[in-house]
Amino acid sequence: MISIIMPVYNSGLHLRDMLDSILSQTFKDWEMVLVDDSSTDNSLDICKEYANKDERIKVIQQKNSGPGVARNTGINNSKGDYIYFADSDDWMDKQMLETLYNVITKYQADIVVSNYWEEYEDATRLIKKVDKGINIYDSTESMKLIMSNRIASCLWSMLFKRTLITEPFPNKYLYEDYIALGKWSFHIHKMVTIGKAFYHYRQHKNSLIHKRDEVKSKITYLNAFMERWKYAQSTVYFNKEFDFFIKEYVNFLISNARDTARTSVSFEEIKPILEKYAELLSQQKDISRANVPIKTLFRKYLLLHHKSVFTKLMKLTAHVSKGYQKNLRRDTVQNS
């Protein structure tokens, strides 16, 4: 059985879309735990309405604590051998659960990952995070793909074997999924990816990701990365794959410093954050052991010694960055 865990908070406008898409799944052996995080709109009433219609649906109310705590509550009140995490303002194609379940059981994997769609008011975009077809990865390969963000922490594009969820979600409102997936990645024995898209990720300004403060979000992301980094240091992988971790450490700090420099706030506001990135880079003495690209090393030099020049250069090059333009579009979407 699949346990569908869904935090719910003030999502009454779109909640029925997700619930209806789950009820229409071709896979029927599921239970759903809806955890209402003290909604102030009609979300709880909608949850109860659907629970009255289908005995597979359970509704739990909790004090407002954020999506991480809500997911932990859902997990603790579920019993399926497999866990699926849904967001309450999106929707999924009717064959999603059946396809992911068939793949994860056929290959006896701990996790299966798929692609997804981003849904804008005026367009739909296919987001390809995994390769075409069916691909199988061992423990080390899986960990590296996740820890390098080549597979992003979009939990709703994944199905998990319950035994993989070895650590609870942290009590945070942002990047709690990023932290949790990073920790789980060190316990994967086999990961399978399927190059199809089933999940429709709705882009609107009411979501947490669009309400975030630019600068505070960068600090939160940095703290989340450092939590994953410290966890990695406690594993047997760290010394075995030391060069990989050092390279990812440098790449993260430089790329996040770059993104911080490209925010709309003034240099004086972001300077303390840039100084923090520089401090963390200076503390790591083994960078020379990793195969870090020349461009990254050049940016590292500017960040350490010429922060204002670094900021100006990053802003100047933003207009030719595909990733920056993609994120800019995502952050300027209109309400759906």
Coordinates of C-alpha atoms in Angstrom, one line a residue:
M1 CA 0.0 0.0 0.0
I2 CA 1.1 3.6 -0.7
S3 CA 0.6 6.2 2.1
I4 CA 0.0 9.6 0.6
I5 CA 1.1 12.3 3.0
M6 CA -0.2 15.8 2.3
P7 CA 0.2 18.9 4.5
V8 CA -2.6 21.4 4.0
Y9 CA -2.5 25.1 4.8
N10 CA -4.9 27.7 3.3
S11 CA -5.0 25.9 0.0
G12 CA -8.8 25.9 -0.4
L13 CA -8.6 27.5 -3.8
H14 CA -6.8 24.6 -5.4
L15 CA -7.2 21.7 -2.9
R16 CA -10.1 20.0 -4.7
D17 CA -7.9 19.7 -7.9
M18 CA -5.3 17.6 -6.0
L19 CA -7.8 15.6 -4.1
D20 CA -9.8 14.8 -7.2
S21 CA -6.6 13.8 -9.1
I22 CA -5.8 11.3 -6.3
L23 CA -9.3 9.8 -6.2
S24 CA -9.0 9.3 -10.0
Q25 CA -5.7 7.3 -9.7
T26 CA -5.7 4.0 -11.5
F27 CA -3.8 2.6 -8.5
K28 CA -6.3 2.0 -5.8
D29 CA -4.3 0.5 -2.9
W30 CA -3.6 3.7 -1.0
E31 CA -4.4 5.7 2.1
M32 CA -4.1 9.4 2.4
V33 CA -3.3 11.4 5.5
L34 CA -4.3 15.0 5.3
V35 CA -2.6 17.1 7.9
D36 CA -4.2 20.5 8.3
D37 CA -1.6 23.0 9.7
S38 CA -4.2 25.3 11.3
S39 CA -5.7 26.7 8.1
T40 CA -7.7 29.9 8.4
D41 CA -9.7 29.4 5.2
N42 CA -12.0 26.5 4.2
S43 CA -9.3 23.9 3.7
L44 CA -10.2 21.9 6.7
D45 CA -13.8 21.7 5.7
I46 CA -12.8 20.4 2.3
C47 CA -10.5 17.8 3.8
K48 CA -13.4 16.6 6.0
E49 CA -15.8 16.5 3.1
Y50 CA -13.5 14.2 1.1
A51 CA -12.8 12.0 4.2
N52 CA -16.5 11.5 4.5
K53 CA -16.6 10.4 0.9
D54 CA -13.7 8.0 1.0
E55 CA -12.7 5.8 4.0
R56 CA -9.1 5.7 2.7
I57 CA -8.7 9.4 3.7
K58 CA -7.8 10.4 7.2
V59 CA -7.7 14.1 8.5
I60 CA -5.5 15.3 11.3
Q61 CA -5.4 18.8 12.7
Q62 CA -2.2 20.2 14.2
K63 CA -1.0 23.5 15.6
N64 CA 0.6 25.6 12.9
S65 CA 4.1 24.2 12.7
G66 CA 5.1 24.2 9.0
P67 CA 5.2 21.5 6.3
G68 CA 8.1 19.5 7.8
V69 CA 6.3 18.9 11.0
A70 CA 3.1 18.2 9.1
R71 CA 4.8 15.5 7.0
N72 CA 6.3 13.9 10.1
T73 CA 2.8 13.8 11.6
G74 CA 1.5 12.2 8.5
I75 CA 4.3 9.6 8.4
N76 CA 3.7 8.7 12.0
N77 CA 0.0 8.2 11.4
S78 CA 0.4 6.1 8.2
K79 CA 1.0 2.4 7.6
G80 CA 1.9 1.9 4.0
D81 CA 5.1 0.2 2.8
Y82 CA 5.6 3.1 0.4
I83 CA 5.3 6.8 1.0
Y84 CA 4.3 9.5 -1.4
F85 CA 4.4 13.2 -0.6
A86 CA 1.9 15.4 -2.3
D87 CA 1.4 19.2 -2.2
S88 CA -2.1 20.5 -1.7
D89 CA -2.2 23.1 -4.5
D90 CA -1.0 20.9 -7.5
W91 CA -2.4 17.9 -9.3
M92 CA -1.2 14.6 -10.8
D93 CA -2.0 12.5 -13.8
K94 CA -4.2 9.5 -13.1
Q95 CA -1.5 6.9 -13.9
M96 CA 1.2 8.4 -11.7
L97 CA 1.0 6.2 -8.6
E98 CA 0.5 3.0 -10.6
T99 CA 3.5 3.7 -12.8
L100 CA 5.8 4.7 -9.9
Y101 CA 4.7 1.7 -7.8
N102 CA 5.2 -0.7 -10.7
V103 CA 8.8 0.6 -11.2
I104 CA 9.8 0.7 -7.6
T105 CA 8.6 -2.9 -6.9
K106 CA 9.8 -4.4 -10.2
Y107 CA 13.4 -3.2 -9.5
Q108 CA 13.2 -3.6 -5.7
A109 CA 14.4 0.0 -5.3
D110 CA 14.3 2.4 -2.3
I111 CA 13.2 5.4 -4.4
V112 CA 11.9 6.1 -7.9
V113 CA 12.2 9.6 -9.4
S114 CA 10.3 11.0 -12.4
N115 CA 10.1 14.3 -14.3
Y116 CA 7.3 16.9 -13.8
W117 CA 5.4 19.8 -15.3
E118 CA 5.5 23.4 -14.2
E119 CA 2.1 25.0 -14.7
Y120 CA 2.0 28.7 -15.3
E121 CA -1.1 30.8 -16.0
D122 CA -0.2 31.1 -19.6
A123 CA 2.0 28.1 -20.3
T124 CA 3.1 24.5 -19.3
R125 CA 6.8 23.6 -19.1
L126 CA 8.2 20.1 -19.0
I127 CA 11.0 20.0 -16.4
K128 CA 13.5 17.2 -17.2
K129 CA 15.4 16.3 -14.1
V130 CA 16.1 12.7 -15.1
D131 CA 17.1 11.0 -18.3
K132 CA 14.8 9.2 -20.8
G133 CA 13.7 5.7 -20.1
I134 CA 14.4 3.6 -17.0
N135 CA 17.8 4.2 -15.3
I136 CA 19.1 2.3 -12.3
Y137 CA 21.7 3.7 -9.9
D138 CA 23.6 2.1 -7.0
S139 CA 24.1 3.6 -3.6
T140 CA 27.1 5.9 -4.3
E141 CA 25.6 7.1 -7.7
S142 CA 22.3 7.8 -6.0
M143 CA 23.9 9.8 -3.2
K144 CA 26.0 11.9 -5.6
L145 CA 23.0 12.7 -7.9
I146 CA 21.0 14.0 -4.9
M147 CA 23.8 15.7 -3.0
S148 CA 24.9 17.5 -6.2
N149 CA 21.3 18.7 -6.9
R150 CA 21.3 17.0 -10.2
I151 CA 18.2 15.4 -8.8
A152 CA 16.4 18.1 -7.0
S153 CA 14.4 17.8 -3.8
C154 CA 11.0 17.8 -5.5
L155 CA 9.5 15.1 -3.3
W156 CA 6.2 14.9 -5.1
S157 CA 8.1 13.6 -8.2
M158 CA 9.2 10.6 -6.2
L159 CA 8.0 7.5 -4.5
F160 CA 9.8 6.2 -1.4
K161 CA 10.1 2.9 0.3
R162 CA 9.2 3.5 3.9
T163 CA 12.4 2.1 5.2
L164 CA 14.4 4.8 3.4
I165 CA 12.9 7.5 5.6
T166 CA 15.5 7.2 8.3
E167 CA 15.4 10.8 9.5
P168 CA 12.4 13.1 10.3
F169 CA 11.9 16.3 8.5
P170 CA 13.4 19.3 10.3
N171 CA 11.2 21.8 12.0
K172 CA 11.6 24.4 9.2
Y173 CA 9.3 26.3 6.8
L174 CA 11.7 26.3 3.8
Y175 CA 14.2 23.7 2.5
E176 CA 13.0 21.1 4.9
D177 CA 12.6 18.7 2.0
Y178 CA 16.1 19.6 0.7
I179 CA 17.6 18.7 4.1
A180 CA 15.6 15.5 4.6
L181 CA 16.3 14.1 1.1
G182 CA 20.0 14.8 1.5
K183 CA 20.1 12.8 4.6
W184 CA 18.0 10.0 3.2
S185 CA 20.3 9.8 0.1
F186 CA 23.1 8.2 2.3
H187 CA 20.8 5.2 3.0
I188 CA 19.8 4.4 -0.6
H189 CA 20.8 1.0 -1.9
K190 CA 19.1 1.4 -5.3
M191 CA 17.5 4.3 -7.1
V192 CA 15.5 4.1 -10.3
T193 CA 14.5 7.0 -12.5
I194 CA 11.8 7.1 -15.1
G195 CA 11.9 9.8 -17.8
K196 CA 8.2 10.5 -17.8
A197 CA 6.3 13.4 -16.2
F198 CA 3.1 12.9 -14.2
Y199 CA 3.0 15.7 -11.6
H200 CA 1.8 19.2 -12.3
Y201 CA 3.5 21.8 -10.1
R202 CA 1.4 24.9 -10.0
Q203 CA 3.3 28.2 -10.0
H204 CA 1.6 31.0 -8.1
K205 CA 2.6 33.7 -5.6
N206 CA 0.5 32.2 -2.8
S207 CA 3.0 29.4 -2.4
L208 CA 5.8 29.5 0.2
I209 CA 8.5 29.5 -2.5
H210 CA 7.1 32.7 -4.0
K211 CA 6.5 34.5 -0.7
R212 CA 10.1 34.2 0.4
D213 CA 12.3 37.2 1.1
E214 CA 15.2 37.2 -1.3
V215 CA 18.1 37.7 1.2
K216 CA 16.6 35.7 4.0
S217 CA 16.0 32.8 1.6
K218 CA 19.7 32.7 0.7
I219 CA 20.6 32.6 4.3
T220 CA 18.1 29.8 5.0
Y221 CA 19.4 27.9 2.0
L222 CA 22.9 28.3 3.2
N223 CA 22.0 27.0 6.6
A224 CA 20.2 24.0 5.0
F225 CA 23.2 23.2 2.9
M226 CA 25.5 23.3 6.0
E227 CA 23.1 20.9 7.8
R228 CA 23.4 18.5 4.9
W229 CA 27.2 19.0 4.8
K230 CA 27.6 18.2 8.5
Y231 CA 25.4 15.1 8.1
A232 CA 27.6 14.0 5.2
Q233 CA 30.7 14.4 7.3
S234 CA 29.2 11.8 9.8
T235 CA 28.8 9.1 7.1
V236 CA 31.2 6.5 5.8
Y237 CA 30.9 8.1 2.4
F238 CA 32.7 11.3 3.4
N239 CA 36.3 10.0 3.3
K240 CA 35.7 7.6 0.5
E241 CA 34.3 10.4 -1.8
F242 CA 36.2 13.3 -0.3
D243 CA 37.0 15.0 -3.6
F244 CA 33.4 14.9 -4.6
F245 CA 32.2 16.5 -1.4
I246 CA 34.9 19.3 -1.5
K247 CA 34.0 20.1 -5.1
E248 CA 30.3 20.3 -4.2
Y249 CA 31.1 22.4 -1.2
V250 CA 32.9 25.0 -3.3
N251 CA 30.4 24.9 -6.1
F252 CA 27.5 25.5 -3.7
L253 CA 29.1 28.4 -1.9
I254 CA 30.2 30.1 -5.1
S255 CA 26.9 29.6 -6.9
N256 CA 24.8 30.7 -3.9
A257 CA 27.1 33.8 -3.6
R258 CA 26.5 34.4 -7.3
D259 CA 22.7 34.2 -6.8
T260 CA 22.9 36.4 -3.7
A261 CA 24.8 39.0 -5.7
R262 CA 22.1 38.9 -8.4
T263 CA 19.2 39.8 -6.0
S264 CA 17.6 43.2 -6.3
V265 CA 18.9 44.4 -2.9
S266 CA 21.9 46.7 -2.4
F267 CA 25.5 45.6 -2.0
E268 CA 25.6 46.9 1.6
E269 CA 22.6 44.6 2.5
I270 CA 24.2 41.5 0.9
K271 CA 27.8 42.2 2.0
P272 CA 27.5 40.3 5.3
I273 CA 26.2 37.2 3.6
L274 CA 29.0 37.4 1.0
E275 CA 31.4 37.6 3.9
K276 CA 29.9 34.5 5.4
Y277 CA 30.4 32.6 2.1
A278 CA 34.0 33.8 2.0
E279 CA 34.6 32.7 5.6
L280 CA 33.3 29.2 4.9
L281 CA 35.5 29.0 1.8
S282 CA 38.5 30.1 3.7
Q283 CA 37.9 27.5 6.4
Q284 CA 38.2 24.7 3.9
K285 CA 41.9 24.0 3.2
D286 CA 41.6 21.1 0.9
I287 CA 40.0 22.8 -2.1
S288 CA 43.2 22.2 -4.2
R289 CA 42.4 18.4 -4.0
A290 CA 39.2 18.8 -5.9
N291 CA 38.8 19.3 -9.7
V292 CA 37.2 22.7 -9.4
P293 CA 36.8 24.6 -12.8
I294 CA 38.9 27.6 -13.5
K295 CA 35.8 29.9 -13.7
T296 CA 34.8 28.8 -10.2
L297 CA 38.3 29.4 -8.8
F298 CA 38.3 32.9 -10.4
R299 CA 34.9 33.7 -8.8
K300 CA 36.3 32.3 -5.5
Y301 CA 39.2 34.7 -5.7
L302 CA 37.0 37.7 -6.3
L303 CA 34.6 36.7 -3.5
L304 CA 37.5 36.4 -1.1
H305 CA 39.3 39.6 -2.1
H306 CA 37.0 41.9 -4.1
K307 CA 33.4 41.4 -3.1
S308 CA 32.1 44.5 -4.8
V309 CA 33.8 43.5 -8.1
F310 CA 32.3 40.0 -7.6
T311 CA 28.8 41.5 -7.2
K312 CA 29.1 43.7 -10.2
L313 CA 30.4 40.8 -12.4
M314 CA 27.6 38.5 -11.3
K315 CA 24.9 41.1 -12.0
L316 CA 26.5 41.8 -15.4
T317 CA 26.5 38.2 -16.4
A318 CA 23.0 37.4 -15.2
H319 CA 21.3 38.3 -18.5
V320 CA 23.2 35.4 -20.3
S321 CA 22.4 32.9 -17.6
K322 CA 19.6 30.5 -18.6
G323 CA 19.2 29.4 -15.0
Y324 CA 18.8 32.9 -13.8
Q325 CA 16.3 33.7 -16.4
K326 CA 14.3 30.6 -15.6
N327 CA 14.2 31.5 -11.9
L328 CA 13.3 35.1 -12.7
R329 CA 10.3 33.9 -14.6
R330 CA 9.3 31.6 -11.8
D331 CA 9.5 34.4 -9.2
T332 CA 7.4 36.8 -11.3
V333 CA 4.5 34.5 -12.0
Q334 CA 1.0 35.9 -11.5
N335 CA -1.6 34.3 -9.2
S336 CA -3.3 31.4 -10.9

